[in-house]
Short mmCIF file of C-alpha atoms in Angstrom, two decimals:
data_model
loop_
_atom_site.label_atom_id
_atom_site.label_comp_id
_atom_site.label_asym_id
_atom_site.label_seq_id
_atom_site.Cartn_x
_atom_site.Cartn_y
_atom_site.Cartn_z
CA MET H 230 5.25 -4.58 13.18
CA LYS H 231 5.33 -2.43 10.09
CA PHE H 232 7.17 0.87 10.06
CA LYS H 233 5.23 3.72 8.46
CA MET H 234 7.12 6.70 7.07
CA ALA H 235 5.86 10.01 5.77
CA GLU H 236 4.54 9.62 2.23
CA LYS H 237 6.56 12.55 0.88
CA SER H 238 9.83 11.87 2.69
CA LEU H 239 12.96 11.36 0.60
CA PHE H 240 13.15 7.70 1.60
CA ALA H 241 9.49 7.05 0.72
CA VAL H 242 9.90 8.73 -2.67
CA LEU H 243 13.05 6.72 -3.39
CA LEU H 244 11.32 3.47 -2.38
CA ARG H 245 8.59 4.16 -4.96
CA SER H 246 11.12 5.14 -7.64
CA PRO H 247 13.13 2.77 -9.84
CA TRP H 248 16.01 1.28 -7.83
CA TRP H 249 18.74 2.84 -9.96
CA ILE H 250 17.69 6.37 -8.96
CA SER H 251 18.81 5.73 -5.36
CA PHE H 252 22.19 4.52 -6.60
CA ALA H 253 22.52 7.58 -8.84
CA VAL H 254 21.84 9.82 -5.82
CA VAL H 255 24.53 7.95 -3.86
CA GLY H 256 26.95 8.48 -6.75
CA LEU H 257 26.19 12.21 -6.75
CA ILE H 258 26.77 12.40 -2.99
CA VAL H 259 30.14 10.66 -3.36
CA LEU H 260 31.13 12.93 -6.27
CA ALA H 261 30.05 16.05 -4.38
CA SER H 262 31.97 14.88 -1.29
CA GLY H 263 35.11 14.41 -3.37
CA ALA H 264 34.76 17.78 -5.07
CA LEU H 265 33.64 19.95 -2.17
CA LEU H 266 35.12 18.48 1.00
CA PRO H 267 38.74 18.39 2.16
CA LYS H 268 40.37 14.98 1.73
CA ASP H 269 40.24 14.35 5.46
CA TYR H 270 36.42 14.59 5.41
CA PHE H 271 35.74 12.80 2.13
CA ILE H 272 34.88 9.48 3.81
CA VAL H 273 32.46 11.16 6.22
CA GLY H 274 30.72 12.96 3.36
CA ALA H 275 30.60 9.83 1.21
CA LEU H 276 29.12 7.81 4.09
CA ALA H 277 26.20 10.25 4.17
CA GLY H 278 24.93 8.37 1.12
CA PHE H 279 24.84 5.02 2.95
CA PRO H 280 21.18 5.26 4.08
CA ILE H 281 20.17 6.05 0.50
CA PHE H 282 22.23 3.06 -0.68
CA VAL H 283 20.24 0.86 1.74
CA VAL H 284 16.96 2.30 0.41
CA GLY H 285 18.16 1.53 -3.14
CA CYS H 286 18.85 -2.08 -2.14
CA ILE H 287 15.38 -2.38 -0.58
CA ALA H 288 13.76 -0.85 -3.68
CA ALA H 289 15.71 -3.22 -5.95
CA TRP H 290 14.65 -6.22 -3.86
CA LYS H 291 10.98 -5.17 -3.92
CA GLN H 292 11.03 -4.44 -7.64
CA LEU H 293 12.68 -7.79 -8.45
CA ARG H 294 10.03 -9.63 -6.43
CA ALA H 295 7.10 -7.59 -7.78
CA PRO H 296 4.74 -9.36 -10.19
CA SER H 297 4.94 -8.35 -13.83
CA PRO H 298 2.40 -5.90 -15.30
CA THR H 299 0.93 -8.80 -17.30
CA LYS H 300 0.31 -10.84 -14.14
CA VAL H 301 -1.22 -7.79 -12.45
CA ALA H 302 -3.60 -7.27 -15.40
CA GLU H 303 -4.54 -10.97 -15.40
CA MET H 304 -5.24 -10.88 -11.67
CA LEU H 305 -7.41 -7.76 -12.02
CA ASP H 306 -9.39 -9.47 -14.79
CA ALA H 307 -9.86 -12.51 -12.56
CA VAL H 308 -10.88 -10.36 -9.58
CA ASN H 309 -13.37 -8.38 -11.62
CA SER H 310 -15.08 -11.60 -12.75
CA MET H 311 -15.35 -13.01 -9.20
CA PRO H 312 -18.60 -13.06 -7.29
CA TRP H 313 -18.56 -11.26 -3.93
CA ARG H 314 -18.12 -14.37 -1.75
CA THR H 315 -15.10 -15.61 -3.75
CA PHE H 316 -13.53 -12.14 -3.70
CA ALA H 317 -14.07 -11.83 0.06
CA ASP H 318 -12.60 -15.31 0.66
CA THR H 319 -9.56 -14.41 -1.47
CA LEU H 320 -8.97 -11.15 0.41
CA GLU H 321 -9.41 -12.91 3.74
CA SER H 322 -6.82 -15.58 2.93
CA ALA H 323 -4.32 -12.98 1.62
CA TRP H 324 -4.57 -10.92 4.81
CA ALA H 325 -4.41 -14.06 6.97
CA ARG H 326 -1.15 -14.99 5.24
CA GLU H 327 0.19 -11.54 6.16
CA GLY H 328 -0.38 -12.44 9.79
CA CYS H 329 -3.72 -10.72 10.39
CA THR H 330 -6.56 -12.26 12.31
CA VAL H 331 -9.55 -11.74 10.01
CA GLU H 332 -13.10 -11.46 11.29
CA ARG H 333 -15.99 -11.31 8.84
CA LEU H 334 -18.54 -8.74 9.91
CA LYS H 335 -22.32 -8.82 9.63
CA PRO H 336 -23.55 -8.56 6.01
CA GLY H 337 -24.91 -5.14 5.17
CA SER H 338 -22.73 -3.26 7.63
CA ALA H 339 -20.38 -0.47 6.54
CA ALA H 340 -17.33 -2.71 6.96
CA ASP H 341 -17.00 -6.24 5.64
CA MET H 342 -14.00 -7.43 7.66
CA ALA H 343 -11.98 -6.53 10.72
CA LEU H 344 -8.25 -7.18 10.55
CA VAL H 345 -6.34 -7.44 13.81
CA LEU H 346 -2.55 -7.27 13.79
CA GLY H 347 -0.38 -6.35 16.74
CA GLY H 348 -3.39 -5.41 18.84
CA LYS H 349 -4.59 -2.83 16.30
CA THR H 350 -7.85 -3.19 14.41
CA THR H 351 -8.37 -2.16 10.80
CA LEU H 352 -11.83 -2.24 9.24
CA VAL H 353 -12.13 -3.16 5.57
CA SER H 354 -14.90 -2.13 3.21
CA ALA H 355 -14.65 -4.17 0.02
CA ARG H 356 -18.22 -4.79 -1.07
CA ARG H 357 -18.28 -1.97 -3.65
CA TRP H 358 -15.04 -3.11 -5.29
CA LYS H 359 -16.58 -3.09 -8.77
CA ALA H 360 -18.56 0.17 -8.61
CA ALA H 361 -18.12 2.58 -11.52
CA THR H 362 -17.84 5.60 -9.26
CA HIS H 363 -16.90 5.85 -5.62
CA GLY H 364 -18.21 8.83 -3.74
CA VAL H 365 -17.70 9.90 -0.17
CA GLU H 366 -20.76 8.17 1.38
CA PRO H 367 -19.29 4.65 1.73
CA LEU H 368 -16.16 6.21 3.23
CA ARG H 369 -18.24 8.17 5.75
CA ASP H 370 -20.01 4.94 6.68
CA LEU H 371 -16.67 3.16 7.08
CA HIS H 372 -15.35 6.00 9.23
CA ALA H 373 -18.44 5.79 11.46
CA ALA H 374 -17.90 2.03 11.81
CA MET H 375 -14.23 2.67 12.68
CA LYS H 376 -15.30 5.00 15.48
CA ALA H 377 -17.91 2.56 16.74
CA ARG H 378 -15.38 -0.32 16.94
CA ASP H 379 -12.49 1.89 18.04
CA ALA H 380 -10.49 0.81 14.97
CA SER H 381 -7.20 2.56 14.36
CA SER H 382 -7.55 2.58 10.56
CA GLY H 383 -9.66 1.55 7.61
CA VAL H 384 -9.16 0.14 4.12
CA TYR H 385 -11.46 0.81 1.19
CA VAL H 386 -11.00 -1.68 -1.68
CA VAL H 387 -11.51 -0.58 -5.30
CA THR H 388 -10.75 -2.53 -8.51
CA GLN H 389 -12.86 -0.60 -11.00
CA GLY H 390 -13.80 3.03 -11.34
CA GLN H 391 -12.24 5.97 -9.55
CA LEU H 392 -12.72 7.74 -6.27
CA SER H 393 -14.04 11.27 -6.46
CA ASP H 394 -11.65 13.98 -5.29
CA THR H 395 -13.89 14.57 -2.27
CA ALA H 396 -13.77 10.87 -1.39
CA ARG H 397 -9.98 10.74 -1.78
CA LEU H 398 -9.56 13.76 0.54
CA PHE H 399 -11.99 12.31 3.08
CA ALA H 400 -10.06 9.01 3.10
CA ARG H 401 -6.75 10.80 3.57
CA ASP H 402 -8.06 12.97 6.39
CA HIS H 403 -9.75 10.13 8.31
CA GLY H 404 -7.14 7.36 8.34
CA ILE H 405 -8.62 5.31 5.51
CA SER H 406 -6.25 3.72 3.00
CA VAL H 407 -7.52 3.11 -0.51
CA LEU H 408 -6.42 -0.25 -1.87
CA GLN H 409 -6.94 0.20 -5.56
CA ASP H 410 -6.39 -1.74 -8.81
CA GLU H 411 -2.72 -2.65 -8.81
CA GLY H 412 -2.51 -2.73 -5.01
CA VAL H 413 -5.33 -5.28 -4.84
CA ALA H 414 -3.72 -7.40 -7.57
CA ARG H 415 -0.32 -7.31 -5.86
CA LEU H 416 -1.81 -8.26 -2.48
CA LEU H 417 -3.52 -11.27 -4.01
CA LEU H 418 -0.57 -12.27 -6.22
CA ASN H 419 1.89 -12.10 -3.34
CA HIS H 420 -0.26 -14.52 -1.32
CA ARG H 421 -1.55 -16.84 -4.01
#
């Protein structure tokens, strides 16, 4: 089971930041505790930085294991030269390695795959992964398919082009994650 935290929470921001920033924040908390608190309470104040220290360790671990920018660029080049069937097979095997049960859906439907993990279904739309522009229509279709299958979330896969602002807002407001460029490359590299 994956834990999902608020995107703008302090911990989420620190997880996306370079690892050393968390440790710098911990250092500031310890310094502030020493300067502002009575000696009897210094330890209590300094321990307030422990959760941030843990986040820094997690960020460091993730960043050490992350593929290099060169490998990400190479993977994106490879993905963008793949035909649809190869790309779909590659995505399917990556999600299966993450523990999902993957079901291919009928060709031509709004969603290409259904991922089931922990009793929750996520629909994936990946067929337009190489489109130059991504408007709101495919996302509306995916959302309708999510409702029809009672899926808890959706994923829209993009490796080229950009989503319009309207499409990005629609995705955010309707439980659709956008797996774009680097995210696609990292998913595939982590499960090669």
